Coordinates of C-alpha atoms and ligand atoms in Angstrom, one line a residue:
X1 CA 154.3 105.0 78.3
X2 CA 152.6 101.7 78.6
X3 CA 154.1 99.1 75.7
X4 CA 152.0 96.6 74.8
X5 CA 152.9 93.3 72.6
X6 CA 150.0 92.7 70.4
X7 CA 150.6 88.7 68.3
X8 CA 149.3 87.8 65.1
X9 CA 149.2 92.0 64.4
X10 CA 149.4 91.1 60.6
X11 CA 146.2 88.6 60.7
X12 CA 142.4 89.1 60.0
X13 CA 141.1 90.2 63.8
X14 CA 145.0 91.1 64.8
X15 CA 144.9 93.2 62.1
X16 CA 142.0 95.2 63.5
X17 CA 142.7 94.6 67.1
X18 CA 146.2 96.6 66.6
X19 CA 144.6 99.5 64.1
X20 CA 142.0 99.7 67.1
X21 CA 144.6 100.4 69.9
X22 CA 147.1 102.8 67.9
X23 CA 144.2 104.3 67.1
X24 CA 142.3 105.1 70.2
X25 CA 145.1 104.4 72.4
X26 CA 148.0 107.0 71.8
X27 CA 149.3 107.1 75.7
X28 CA 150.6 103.2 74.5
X29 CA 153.4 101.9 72.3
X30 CA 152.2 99.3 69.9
X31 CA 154.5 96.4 68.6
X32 CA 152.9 94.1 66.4
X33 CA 154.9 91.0 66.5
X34 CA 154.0 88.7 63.7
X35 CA 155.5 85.7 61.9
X36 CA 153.8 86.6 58.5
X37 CA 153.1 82.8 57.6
X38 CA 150.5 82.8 54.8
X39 CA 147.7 84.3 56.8
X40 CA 149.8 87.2 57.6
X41 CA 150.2 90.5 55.3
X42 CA 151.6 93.8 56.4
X43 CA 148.9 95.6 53.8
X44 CA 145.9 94.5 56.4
X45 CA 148.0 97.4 58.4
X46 CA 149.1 100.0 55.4
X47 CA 147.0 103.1 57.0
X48 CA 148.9 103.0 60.2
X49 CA 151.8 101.7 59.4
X50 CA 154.0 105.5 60.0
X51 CA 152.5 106.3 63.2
X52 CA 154.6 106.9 66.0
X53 CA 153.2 104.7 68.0
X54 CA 153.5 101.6 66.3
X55 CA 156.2 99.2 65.7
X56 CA 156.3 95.6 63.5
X57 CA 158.6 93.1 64.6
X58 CA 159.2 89.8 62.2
X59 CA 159.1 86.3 64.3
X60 CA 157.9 83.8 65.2
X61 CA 156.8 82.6 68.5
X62 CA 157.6 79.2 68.6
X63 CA 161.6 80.1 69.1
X64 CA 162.1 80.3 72.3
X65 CA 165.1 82.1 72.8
X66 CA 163.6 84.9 70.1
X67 CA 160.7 85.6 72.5
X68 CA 163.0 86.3 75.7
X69 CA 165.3 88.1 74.0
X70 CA 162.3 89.9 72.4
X71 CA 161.1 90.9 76.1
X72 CA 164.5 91.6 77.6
X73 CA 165.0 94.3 74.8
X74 CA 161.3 95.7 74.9
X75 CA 160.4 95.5 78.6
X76 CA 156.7 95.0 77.2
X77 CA 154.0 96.0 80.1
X78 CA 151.0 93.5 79.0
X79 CA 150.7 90.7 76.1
X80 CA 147.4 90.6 73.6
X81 CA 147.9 87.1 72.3
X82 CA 146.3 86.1 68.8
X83 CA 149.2 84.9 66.9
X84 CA 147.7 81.2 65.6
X85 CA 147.3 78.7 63.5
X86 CA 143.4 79.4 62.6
X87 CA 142.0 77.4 60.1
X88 CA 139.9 74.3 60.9
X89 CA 140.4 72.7 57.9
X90 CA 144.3 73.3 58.2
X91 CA 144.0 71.5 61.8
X92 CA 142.9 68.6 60.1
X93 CA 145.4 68.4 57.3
X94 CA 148.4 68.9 59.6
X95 CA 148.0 68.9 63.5
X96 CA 151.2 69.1 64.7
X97 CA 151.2 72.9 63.4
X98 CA 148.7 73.6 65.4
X99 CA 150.3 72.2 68.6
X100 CA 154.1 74.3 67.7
X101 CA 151.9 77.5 67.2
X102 CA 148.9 77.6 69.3
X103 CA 150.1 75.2 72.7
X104 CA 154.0 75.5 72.4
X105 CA 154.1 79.2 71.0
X106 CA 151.5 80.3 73.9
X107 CA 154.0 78.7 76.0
X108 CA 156.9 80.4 75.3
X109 CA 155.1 83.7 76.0
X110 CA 153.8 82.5 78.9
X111 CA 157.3 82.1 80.4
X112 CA 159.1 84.8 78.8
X113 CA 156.2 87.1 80.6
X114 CA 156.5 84.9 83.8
X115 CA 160.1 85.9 83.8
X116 CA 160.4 89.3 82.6
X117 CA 157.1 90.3 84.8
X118 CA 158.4 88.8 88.0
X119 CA 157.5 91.0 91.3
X120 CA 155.2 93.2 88.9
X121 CA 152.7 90.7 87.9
X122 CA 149.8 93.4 89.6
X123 CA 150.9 96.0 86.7
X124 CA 151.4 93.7 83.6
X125 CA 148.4 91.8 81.6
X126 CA 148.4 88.5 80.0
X127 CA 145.2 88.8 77.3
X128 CA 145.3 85.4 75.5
X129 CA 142.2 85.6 72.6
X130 CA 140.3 82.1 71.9
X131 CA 137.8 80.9 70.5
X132 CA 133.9 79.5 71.1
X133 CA 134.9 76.2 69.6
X134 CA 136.6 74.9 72.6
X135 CA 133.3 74.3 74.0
X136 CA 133.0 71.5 71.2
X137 CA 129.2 71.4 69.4
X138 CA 125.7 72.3 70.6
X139 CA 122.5 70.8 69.0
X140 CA 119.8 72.4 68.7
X141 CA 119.0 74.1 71.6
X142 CA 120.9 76.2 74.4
X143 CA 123.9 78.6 74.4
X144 CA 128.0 78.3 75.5
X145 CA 128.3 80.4 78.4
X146 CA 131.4 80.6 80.3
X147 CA 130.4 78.0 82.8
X148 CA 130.2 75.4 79.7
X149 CA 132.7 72.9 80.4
X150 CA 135.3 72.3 77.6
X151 CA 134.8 69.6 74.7
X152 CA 136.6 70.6 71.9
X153 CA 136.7 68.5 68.5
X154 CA 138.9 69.4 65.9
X155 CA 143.4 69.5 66.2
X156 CA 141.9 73.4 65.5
X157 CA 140.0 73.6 69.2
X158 CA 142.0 70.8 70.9
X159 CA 145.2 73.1 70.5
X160 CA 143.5 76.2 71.9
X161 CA 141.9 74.6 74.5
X162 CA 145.3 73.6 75.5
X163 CA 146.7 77.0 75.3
X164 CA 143.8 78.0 77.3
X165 CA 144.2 76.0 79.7
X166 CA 147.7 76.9 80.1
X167 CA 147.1 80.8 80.5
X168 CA 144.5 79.5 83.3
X169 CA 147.6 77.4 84.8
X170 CA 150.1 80.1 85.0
X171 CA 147.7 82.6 86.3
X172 CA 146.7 79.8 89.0
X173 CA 150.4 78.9 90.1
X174 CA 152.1 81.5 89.3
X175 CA 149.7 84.7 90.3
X176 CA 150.0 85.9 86.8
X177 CA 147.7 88.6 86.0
X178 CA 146.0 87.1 82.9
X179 CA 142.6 87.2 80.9
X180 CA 140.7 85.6 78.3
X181 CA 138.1 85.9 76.1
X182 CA 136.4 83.1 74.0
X183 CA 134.9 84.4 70.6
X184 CA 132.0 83.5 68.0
X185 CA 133.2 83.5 64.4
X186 CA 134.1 87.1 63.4
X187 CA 133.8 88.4 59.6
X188 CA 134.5 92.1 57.9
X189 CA 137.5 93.4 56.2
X190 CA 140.8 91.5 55.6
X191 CA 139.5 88.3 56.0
X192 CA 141.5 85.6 54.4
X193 CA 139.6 84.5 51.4
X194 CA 140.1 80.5 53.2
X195 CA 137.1 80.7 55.4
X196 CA 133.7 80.6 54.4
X197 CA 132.6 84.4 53.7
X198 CA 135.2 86.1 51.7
X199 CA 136.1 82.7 49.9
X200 CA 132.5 82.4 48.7
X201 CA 132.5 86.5 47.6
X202 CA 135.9 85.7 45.7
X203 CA 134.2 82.7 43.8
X204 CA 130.9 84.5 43.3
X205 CA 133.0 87.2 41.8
X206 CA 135.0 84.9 39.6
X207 CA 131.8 82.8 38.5
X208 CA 133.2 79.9 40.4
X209 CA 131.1 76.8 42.5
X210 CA 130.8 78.4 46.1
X211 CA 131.7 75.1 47.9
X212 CA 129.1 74.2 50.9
X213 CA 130.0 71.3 53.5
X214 CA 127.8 68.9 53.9
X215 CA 123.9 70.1 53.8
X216 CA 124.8 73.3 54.5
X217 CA 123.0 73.0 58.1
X218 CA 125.8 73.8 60.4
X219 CA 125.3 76.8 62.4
X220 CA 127.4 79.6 63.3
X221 CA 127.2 82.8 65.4
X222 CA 128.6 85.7 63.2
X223 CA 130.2 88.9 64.9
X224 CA 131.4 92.2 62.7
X225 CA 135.2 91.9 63.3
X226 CA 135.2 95.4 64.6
X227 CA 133.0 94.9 67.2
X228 CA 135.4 91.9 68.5
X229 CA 138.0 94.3 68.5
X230 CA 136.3 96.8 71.0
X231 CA 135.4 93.8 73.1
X232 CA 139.3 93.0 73.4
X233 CA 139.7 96.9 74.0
X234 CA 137.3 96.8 77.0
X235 CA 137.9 93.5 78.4
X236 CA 141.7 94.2 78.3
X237 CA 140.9 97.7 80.3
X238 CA 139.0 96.1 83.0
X239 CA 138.8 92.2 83.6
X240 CA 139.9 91.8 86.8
X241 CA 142.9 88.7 86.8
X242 CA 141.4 85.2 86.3
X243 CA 138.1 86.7 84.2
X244 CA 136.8 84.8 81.1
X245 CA 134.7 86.8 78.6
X246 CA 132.3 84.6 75.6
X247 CA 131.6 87.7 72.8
X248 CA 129.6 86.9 70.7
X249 CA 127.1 88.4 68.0
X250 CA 123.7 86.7 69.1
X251 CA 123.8 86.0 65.4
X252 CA 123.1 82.4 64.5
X253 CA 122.5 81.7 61.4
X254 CA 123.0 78.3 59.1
X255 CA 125.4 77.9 56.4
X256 CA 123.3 77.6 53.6
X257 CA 121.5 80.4 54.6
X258 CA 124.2 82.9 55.3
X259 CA 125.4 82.0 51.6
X260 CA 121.7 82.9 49.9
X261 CA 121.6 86.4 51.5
X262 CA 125.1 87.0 50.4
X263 CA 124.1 85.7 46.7
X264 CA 121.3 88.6 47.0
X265 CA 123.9 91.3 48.5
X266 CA 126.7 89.9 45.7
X267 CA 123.7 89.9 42.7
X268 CA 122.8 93.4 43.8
X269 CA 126.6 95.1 43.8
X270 CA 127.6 93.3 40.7
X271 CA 124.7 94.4 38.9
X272 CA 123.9 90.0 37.9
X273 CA 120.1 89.5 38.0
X274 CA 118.7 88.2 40.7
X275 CA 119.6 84.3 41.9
X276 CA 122.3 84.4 39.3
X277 CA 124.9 84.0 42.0
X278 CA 123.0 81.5 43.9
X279 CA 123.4 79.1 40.9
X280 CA 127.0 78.8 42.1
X281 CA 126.2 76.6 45.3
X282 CA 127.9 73.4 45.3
X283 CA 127.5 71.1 48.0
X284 CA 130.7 69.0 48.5
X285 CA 131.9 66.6 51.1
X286 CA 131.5 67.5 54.4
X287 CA 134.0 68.8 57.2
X288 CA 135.4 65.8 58.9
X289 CA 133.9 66.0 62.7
X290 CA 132.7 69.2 61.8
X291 CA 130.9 70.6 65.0
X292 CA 126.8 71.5 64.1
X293 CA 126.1 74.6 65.9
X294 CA 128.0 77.2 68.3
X295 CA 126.2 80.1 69.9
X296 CA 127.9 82.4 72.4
X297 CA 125.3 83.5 75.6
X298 CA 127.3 86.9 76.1
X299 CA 125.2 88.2 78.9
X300 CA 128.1 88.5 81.3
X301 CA 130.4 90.7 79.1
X302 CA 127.0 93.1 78.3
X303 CA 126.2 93.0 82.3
X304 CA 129.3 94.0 83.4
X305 CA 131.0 95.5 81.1
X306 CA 128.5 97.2 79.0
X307 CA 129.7 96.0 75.3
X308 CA 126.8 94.7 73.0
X309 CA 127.3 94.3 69.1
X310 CA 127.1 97.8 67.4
X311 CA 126.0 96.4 63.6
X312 CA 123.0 94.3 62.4
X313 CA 124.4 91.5 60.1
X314 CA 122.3 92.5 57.2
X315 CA 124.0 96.1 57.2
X316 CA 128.2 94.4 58.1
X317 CA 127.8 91.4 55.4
X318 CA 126.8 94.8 52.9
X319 CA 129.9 96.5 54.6
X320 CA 132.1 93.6 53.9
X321 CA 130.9 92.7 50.6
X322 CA 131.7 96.7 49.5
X323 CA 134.7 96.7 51.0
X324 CA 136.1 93.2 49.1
X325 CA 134.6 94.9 45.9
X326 CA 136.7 97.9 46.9
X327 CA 140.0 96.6 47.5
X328 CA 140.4 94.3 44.4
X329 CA 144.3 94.7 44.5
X330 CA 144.4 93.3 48.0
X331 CA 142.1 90.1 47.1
X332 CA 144.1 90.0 44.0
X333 CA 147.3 90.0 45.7
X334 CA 146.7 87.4 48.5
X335 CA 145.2 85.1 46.2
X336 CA 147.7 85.0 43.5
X337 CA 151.0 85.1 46.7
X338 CA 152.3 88.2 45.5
X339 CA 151.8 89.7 49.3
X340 CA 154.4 86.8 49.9
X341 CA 156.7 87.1 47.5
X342 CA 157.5 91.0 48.6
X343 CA 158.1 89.6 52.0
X344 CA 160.7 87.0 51.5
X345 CA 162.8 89.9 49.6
X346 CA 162.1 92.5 52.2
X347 CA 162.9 89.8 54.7
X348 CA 165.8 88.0 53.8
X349 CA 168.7 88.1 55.8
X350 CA 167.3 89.6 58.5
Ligands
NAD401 P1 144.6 84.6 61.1 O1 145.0 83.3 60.6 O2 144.0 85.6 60.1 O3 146.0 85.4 61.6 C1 146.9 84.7 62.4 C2 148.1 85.6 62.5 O4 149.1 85.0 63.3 C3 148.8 85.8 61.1 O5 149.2 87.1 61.0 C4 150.1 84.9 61.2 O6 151.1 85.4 60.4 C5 150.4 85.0 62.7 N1 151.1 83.8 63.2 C6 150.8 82.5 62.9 N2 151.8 81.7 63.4 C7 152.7 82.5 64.1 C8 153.9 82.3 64.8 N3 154.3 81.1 65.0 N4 154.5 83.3 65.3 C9 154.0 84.6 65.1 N5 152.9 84.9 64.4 C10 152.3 83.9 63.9 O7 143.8 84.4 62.4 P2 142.5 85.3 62.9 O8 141.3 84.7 62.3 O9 142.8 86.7 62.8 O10 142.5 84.8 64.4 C11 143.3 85.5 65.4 C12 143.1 84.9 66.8 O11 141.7 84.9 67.1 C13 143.4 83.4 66.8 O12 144.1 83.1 68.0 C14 142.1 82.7 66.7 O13 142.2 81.4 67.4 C15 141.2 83.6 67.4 N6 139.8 83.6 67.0 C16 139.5 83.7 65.7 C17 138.1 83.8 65.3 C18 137.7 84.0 63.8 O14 136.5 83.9 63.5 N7 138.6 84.2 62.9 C19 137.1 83.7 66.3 C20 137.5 83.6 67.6 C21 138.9 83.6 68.0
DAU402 O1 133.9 80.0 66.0 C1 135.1 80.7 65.9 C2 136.0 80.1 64.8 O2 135.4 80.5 63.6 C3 137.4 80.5 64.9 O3 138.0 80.1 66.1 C4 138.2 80.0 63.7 O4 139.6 80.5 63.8 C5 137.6 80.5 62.5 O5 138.3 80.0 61.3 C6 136.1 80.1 62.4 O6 136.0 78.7 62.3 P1 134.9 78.0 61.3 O7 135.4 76.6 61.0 O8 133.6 78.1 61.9 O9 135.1 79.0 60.0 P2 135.0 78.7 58.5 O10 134.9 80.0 57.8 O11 136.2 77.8 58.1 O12 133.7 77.8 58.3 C7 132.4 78.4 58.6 C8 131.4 77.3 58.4 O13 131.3 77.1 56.9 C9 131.7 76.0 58.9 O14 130.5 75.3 59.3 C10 132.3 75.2 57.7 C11 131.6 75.8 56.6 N1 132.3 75.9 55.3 C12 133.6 76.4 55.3 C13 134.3 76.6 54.2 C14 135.7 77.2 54.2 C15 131.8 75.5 54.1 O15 130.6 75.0 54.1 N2 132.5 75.7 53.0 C16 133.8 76.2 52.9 O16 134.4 76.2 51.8

């Protein structure tokens, strides 16, 4: 049986990404291995958490000496990488993080698998997940494809365009069979209420200022989480070595926008009248360098590979917003800490 190391298991797309293969993919062992910093939570993965297939490791992949020892004992066949620092805003409070996790973390995997994988590089994988951000900002016009060279912005971008860059090196020098893919923004279930979409539903819900950088001009490509998780599925099945994938959602839309409709879809489901929730829009201080507009061409992936987005925006955001209405407990939880309270005492001492 094929064992497979999936990172950042316990995150928003990891989350999905690991429900997704222990799901459809019973021939393979599943180990989620996942620090569990605050963007972590173990209930993102309560519906599979008993099958036989699946395993959760605690740690954290900055430590070295944890990750060999991690691959001497497992004898993992491929790497899906996700475990990161994500949040933009984050980058710019404290960049260093970013660097330890997303550069010096990719790292370590990257040698631990160099090692372990010697003289079988053709029948291991390497799948490092990024992001459309390292491509920096477009104006008003055009598309990232993957020919668009790199020019990222924020600490955010800057560190995975490192670790990029770094996947690309080892597969160059070394002959490492690895792959990556370079995503739009994703939204759905289990989305940490930081970013834009499920923070705004938590405020709408609790009558509080939805906060909107800027003008609200910015643009960004939206893909239904899901769907970036059957994109992983099929890239990871057949890239061939060296392959970059953009997926995207050809789904632009503007800040302010995006944040109307989902004061309609919030109005409707919580019974408010209509542009009651919309009252709530408060335009704060902008993002510092914040990039205006991404937009992912994803031709290539649909050409060769066949995937195109299976959900309209208008019919996911409804999803989404149903779903956060649905699972109160988990908003409730990860907003008040709670999630992280029951992990440092199921933790300790381990
Ligand atoms: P997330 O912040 O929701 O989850 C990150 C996960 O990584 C968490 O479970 C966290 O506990 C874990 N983690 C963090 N540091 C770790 C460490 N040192 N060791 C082990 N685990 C650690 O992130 P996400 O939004 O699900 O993003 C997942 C990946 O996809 C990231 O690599 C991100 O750059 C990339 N990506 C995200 C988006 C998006 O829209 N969210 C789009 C494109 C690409
Ligand atoms: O493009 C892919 C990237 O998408 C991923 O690599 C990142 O991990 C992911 O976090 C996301 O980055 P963004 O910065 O685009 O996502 P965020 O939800 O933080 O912001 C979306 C847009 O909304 C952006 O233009 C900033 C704006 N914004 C965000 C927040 C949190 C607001 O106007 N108000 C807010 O409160």
């Amino acid at each position: 049986m094929k064992k497979i190391i999936i990172t950042g298991g316990a995150g928003f797309i990891g989350s999905h990404v690991v429900r997704r293969f222990v799901k459809s993919h019973p021939e393979y062992q599943i180990i989620n291995l996942d620090k569990l910093t605050y963007a972590g939570n173990l209930a993102n993965l309560k519906d599979i958490e008993n099958e036989p297939n699946y395993k959760f490791v605690k740690g954290d992949i900055v430590d070295a000496q944890f990750i060999d020892e991690l691959f001497g004992a497992e004898q993992p066949d491929a790497v899906i990488h996700l475990a990161a620092e994500s949040h933009v805003d984050r980058s710019i409070a404290n960049p260093l993080e970013f660097v330890m996790t997303n550069v010096v973390g990719t790292v370590n995997l990257l040698n631990a698998a160099r090692y372990h994988w010697k003289g079988r590089y053709d029948e291991t994988r390497f799948y490092h997940v990024s992001t459309d951000e390292v491509y920096g900002t477009l104006g008003e016009d055009g598309m990232f494809t993957e020919e668009t060279p790199y020019d990222p912005h924020s600490p955010y971008s800057a560190s995975k365009a490192s670790s990029d860059h770094m996947v690309r090196a080892y597969q160059d020098t070394y002959g490492m069979n690895a792959v990556i893919s370079n995503c739009s923004n994703n939204y759905g279930s289990y989305h940490f209420p930081e970013k834009l979409i499920p923070l705004s539903i938590h405020n709408i819900k609790q009558n509080k200022p939805i906060p909107i950088y800027g003008k609200g001009e910015n643009v960004r490509d939206w893909l239904w989480v899901e769907d970036h998780a059957r994109a992983i599925d099929v890239i990871f099945h057949n890239a061939k070595s060296g392959d970059t994938y953009n997926i995207g959602g050809h789904n632009e839309w503007q800040n302010i926008e995006l944040i109307k409709l989902l004061c309609e879809i919030m109005d409707k489901k919580l019974g408010r009248e209509a542009g009651t929730s919309a009252q709530l829009i408060t335009y704060v201080t902008d993002r510092a360098g914040h990039d205006l507009r991404y937009a992912i061409d994803a031709t290539k992936l649909k050409n060769e590979l066949g995937w195109t987005p299976s959900i309209t925006f208008e019919e996911g955001l409804e999803k989404t917003v149903e779903w956060y209405l649905a699972n109160e407990e988990w908003l409730n939880d990860v907003t008040s800490g709670h999630y992280q309270q029951y992990y440092d005492e199921q933790y300790t001492n381990r």
